[in-house]
Each structure stands twice: as C-alpha cells, then as structure tokens.
Amino acid sequence: MRHLARSLLTVLVLALAACSAPPPDRQGGPEALAQAIAALGPDVDPTEAQRAAEIAYAYPLQLAEDWQVEDPPLVHNFKVLEGLREKGLCNDWARAMLERLGQERFETLALHWSTSPPRGFRVIHHSAVISARGETRDEGIVLDPWRWGGVLYWSAPEDDPTYRWGPPI
C-alpha cells in the first residue's frame, strides 16, 4: 500500500510539473534588475548594482547546468530527494546565490537569507535577498532562481504573488 501511495504521488507530481515551464523573461533582464537594485537607496553604487544583477541572472543558469536541472522545480526536488540528483532544492539555490554574490564583497549592498513558511499546499521555501547596506531583507529584492529552474525570478518581497517572505526559520 505504501508503495502504491508513493507511486501515485510521483505520477501526480510529474503530471502537475509537466504543465509548468519557465516563462519568458518579462522582468526586463539584468538591466532592469540593476536599475531596481540601484534604486534601493541613494548610497548604492550603480556599478555594484550592475555586477550583482549580471551575476544574479548568469550564475543560476550555470548552476542549472551543473546540477542537471532539466525539469520543473517540483520534479527536480523529487529527483534530489530520491538521490537521482545531488543538488537543486530551494535551499541549495539560496545558499549558492548568497555565497557567489558574497564573493564580490559589495560595499554598498547587503545579502540576506529569507524564508517563506509553509502555507496551504506550499512547502517551506528559501531564497536570497539583496538590499542596500544597512537595510533589512524586507527593503530588498528577492532573487529566486529555484521557482523557474534556474531562470531568475526577482521582486520586492511584498510584491511576490506566490510567497510571503520573512526571517529564516
């Protein structure tokens, strides 16, 4: 019975995920993100904002290739949990983004870990947030490459229609 339930769950996840694909970038690409980062505060260096935006767009695509992300996020999560892939859970993406952006040692930007608690059928979700130095994650921009399998989603935390971002839990 347990095997049957697991098999049915697998079929359900695959069926639901088959209907999803990363949308085309309607957020304006790295240039729009750089402008949004620069607008986080008067002391944000536009050069740092541009560099952060370029990394935020390019690095997840490299990770998707390295981690063999070939499916929508829920299917890939299943593969990781079943041992078929090593990485690609949302916390892997968040950690990798924070580490890579942290290597830049930005002087006018700060990095944060943010969590959206489970609610309804959604499980807990983690992501990186970038803000002006001295500001909190609530005044920053969510950088979430997990939800579209390596294609960056970004927004102000309060503008995210899918997740309610808060402190790490």
Coordinates of C-alpha atoms in Angstrom, one line a residue:
M1 CA 0.0 0.0 0.0
R2 CA 2.8 2.4 0.9
H3 CA 4.5 1.7 -2.5
L4 CA 1.2 2.4 -4.3
A5 CA 0.8 5.7 -2.5
R6 CA 4.3 6.7 -3.3
S7 CA 3.8 5.8 -7.0
L8 CA 0.6 7.8 -7.2
L9 CA 2.3 10.8 -5.6
T10 CA 5.1 10.5 -8.1
V11 CA 2.7 10.4 -11.0
L12 CA 0.8 13.4 -9.6
V13 CA 4.0 15.5 -9.2
L14 CA 5.1 14.6 -12.7
A15 CA 1.7 15.4 -14.2
L16 CA 1.5 18.8 -12.4
A17 CA 5.0 19.7 -13.2
A18 CA 4.7 18.8 -16.9
C19 CA 2.2 21.7 -17.2
S20 CA 4.8 24.2 -15.9
A21 CA 7.7 25.8 -17.7
P22 CA 9.8 28.8 -17.1
P23 CA 8.1 31.9 -18.5
P24 CA 10.0 34.1 -20.9
D25 CA 11.8 36.9 -19.0
R26 CA 9.2 39.6 -18.6
Q27 CA 11.1 41.3 -15.9
G28 CA 13.4 43.2 -18.2
G29 CA 16.6 41.2 -17.7
P30 CA 19.8 42.2 -15.9
E31 CA 19.4 45.8 -16.9
A32 CA 16.0 46.2 -15.2
L33 CA 17.3 44.3 -12.1
A34 CA 20.4 46.5 -12.0
Q35 CA 18.1 49.6 -12.0
A36 CA 15.9 48.1 -9.3
I37 CA 19.0 47.3 -7.1
A38 CA 20.4 50.8 -7.7
A39 CA 17.1 52.3 -6.6
L40 CA 17.2 50.5 -3.2
G41 CA 19.0 53.5 -1.8
P42 CA 20.9 56.7 -2.6
D43 CA 24.2 55.2 -1.5
V44 CA 24.0 52.1 -3.7
D45 CA 26.9 52.1 -6.2
P46 CA 25.4 51.6 -9.7
T47 CA 28.5 49.6 -10.7
E48 CA 27.8 47.2 -7.8
A49 CA 24.2 47.0 -8.7
Q50 CA 25.0 46.2 -12.3
R51 CA 27.5 43.5 -11.2
A52 CA 25.0 41.9 -8.8
A53 CA 22.3 41.8 -11.5
E54 CA 24.6 40.2 -14.0
I55 CA 25.6 37.5 -11.5
A56 CA 22.0 37.0 -10.4
Y57 CA 21.0 36.2 -13.9
A58 CA 24.0 34.3 -15.2
Y59 CA 25.0 32.2 -12.1
P60 CA 21.7 30.3 -11.7
L61 CA 21.9 29.2 -15.4
Q62 CA 25.4 27.8 -14.7
L63 CA 24.0 26.1 -11.6
A64 CA 21.1 24.6 -13.5
E65 CA 23.6 23.0 -15.9
D66 CA 25.9 21.9 -13.1
W67 CA 23.0 20.4 -11.2
Q68 CA 21.4 18.8 -14.3
V69 CA 18.1 20.7 -13.8
E70 CA 16.1 19.5 -16.7
D71 CA 12.6 19.5 -15.2
P72 CA 10.3 21.9 -13.3
P73 CA 11.3 22.6 -9.7
L74 CA 9.0 20.1 -8.0
V75 CA 10.1 17.3 -10.3
H76 CA 13.8 18.2 -9.7
N77 CA 13.1 18.3 -5.9
F78 CA 11.7 14.8 -6.2
K79 CA 14.9 13.7 -8.0
V80 CA 17.1 15.2 -5.3
L81 CA 15.1 13.6 -2.5
E82 CA 15.3 10.2 -4.3
G83 CA 19.1 10.6 -4.7
L84 CA 18.9 11.0 -8.5
R85 CA 20.4 14.5 -8.3
E86 CA 22.8 15.9 -5.8
K87 CA 21.5 19.5 -5.5
G88 CA 18.7 21.8 -6.6
L89 CA 16.4 22.2 -3.7
C90 CA 15.5 25.8 -2.9
N91 CA 17.9 26.0 0.0
D92 CA 20.7 24.9 -2.4
W93 CA 19.9 27.7 -4.7
A94 CA 19.7 30.3 -1.9
R95 CA 23.0 29.2 -0.4
A96 CA 24.8 29.2 -3.7
M97 CA 23.4 32.6 -4.7
L98 CA 24.4 34.1 -1.3
E99 CA 27.9 32.5 -1.5
R100 CA 28.5 33.7 -5.1
L101 CA 27.3 37.2 -4.5
G102 CA 29.2 37.3 -1.2
Q103 CA 32.4 36.7 -3.1
E104 CA 32.0 40.2 -4.7
R105 CA 32.4 41.9 -1.3
F106 CA 30.0 44.6 -2.2
E107 CA 30.4 47.8 -0.1
T108 CA 27.0 49.3 -0.7
L109 CA 24.9 46.1 -0.8
A110 CA 23.9 43.5 1.8
L111 CA 22.8 39.9 1.3
H112 CA 20.1 38.1 3.4
W113 CA 18.6 34.6 3.7
S114 CA 14.8 34.8 3.5
T115 CA 12.2 32.1 4.2
S116 CA 8.6 31.7 3.2
P117 CA 6.9 29.4 5.7
P118 CA 4.7 26.6 4.6
R119 CA 1.0 27.5 4.0
G120 CA -1.7 25.6 2.3
F121 CA -0.2 23.1 -0.1
R122 CA 3.0 25.1 -0.4
V123 CA 6.1 23.8 1.4
I124 CA 8.7 26.0 3.1
H125 CA 10.7 28.0 0.6
H126 CA 14.1 29.7 0.9
S127 CA 15.7 32.4 -1.2
A128 CA 18.4 35.1 -1.3
V129 CA 17.6 38.7 -0.9
I130 CA 19.8 41.7 -1.8
S131 CA 19.3 45.1 -0.2
A132 CA 21.1 48.4 0.3
R133 CA 23.8 48.0 3.0
G134 CA 22.2 48.8 6.4
E135 CA 18.7 47.8 5.3
T136 CA 16.8 44.6 6.1
R137 CA 15.6 41.9 3.8
D138 CA 12.1 43.5 3.8
E139 CA 13.6 46.5 2.0
G140 CA 15.4 44.4 -0.5
I141 CA 14.8 42.3 -3.7
V142 CA 14.1 38.6 -3.6
L143 CA 16.4 36.7 -6.0
D144 CA 14.8 33.3 -6.6
P145 CA 16.2 31.1 -9.4
W146 CA 14.5 27.9 -8.0
R147 CA 10.9 28.6 -9.0
W148 CA 11.8 28.6 -12.7
G149 CA 14.5 26.0 -12.7
G150 CA 17.5 28.4 -13.0
V151 CA 15.7 31.3 -14.7
L152 CA 15.8 34.2 -12.3
Y153 CA 12.6 35.5 -10.7
W154 CA 13.0 38.7 -8.7
S155 CA 10.7 41.2 -6.9
A156 CA 10.3 43.1 -3.7
P157 CA 9.4 40.7 -1.0
E158 CA 5.9 42.2 -0.6
D159 CA 5.3 42.1 -4.3
D160 CA 5.8 38.4 -4.7
P161 CA 2.4 36.9 -5.5
T162 CA 3.4 33.4 -4.6
Y163 CA 5.4 33.5 -1.3
R164 CA 5.3 35.5 1.9
W165 CA 8.9 36.2 2.8
G166 CA 10.2 36.6 6.3
P167 CA 13.2 35.7 8.5
P168 CA 14.9 32.4 8.3
I169 CA 13.1 29.6 10.3

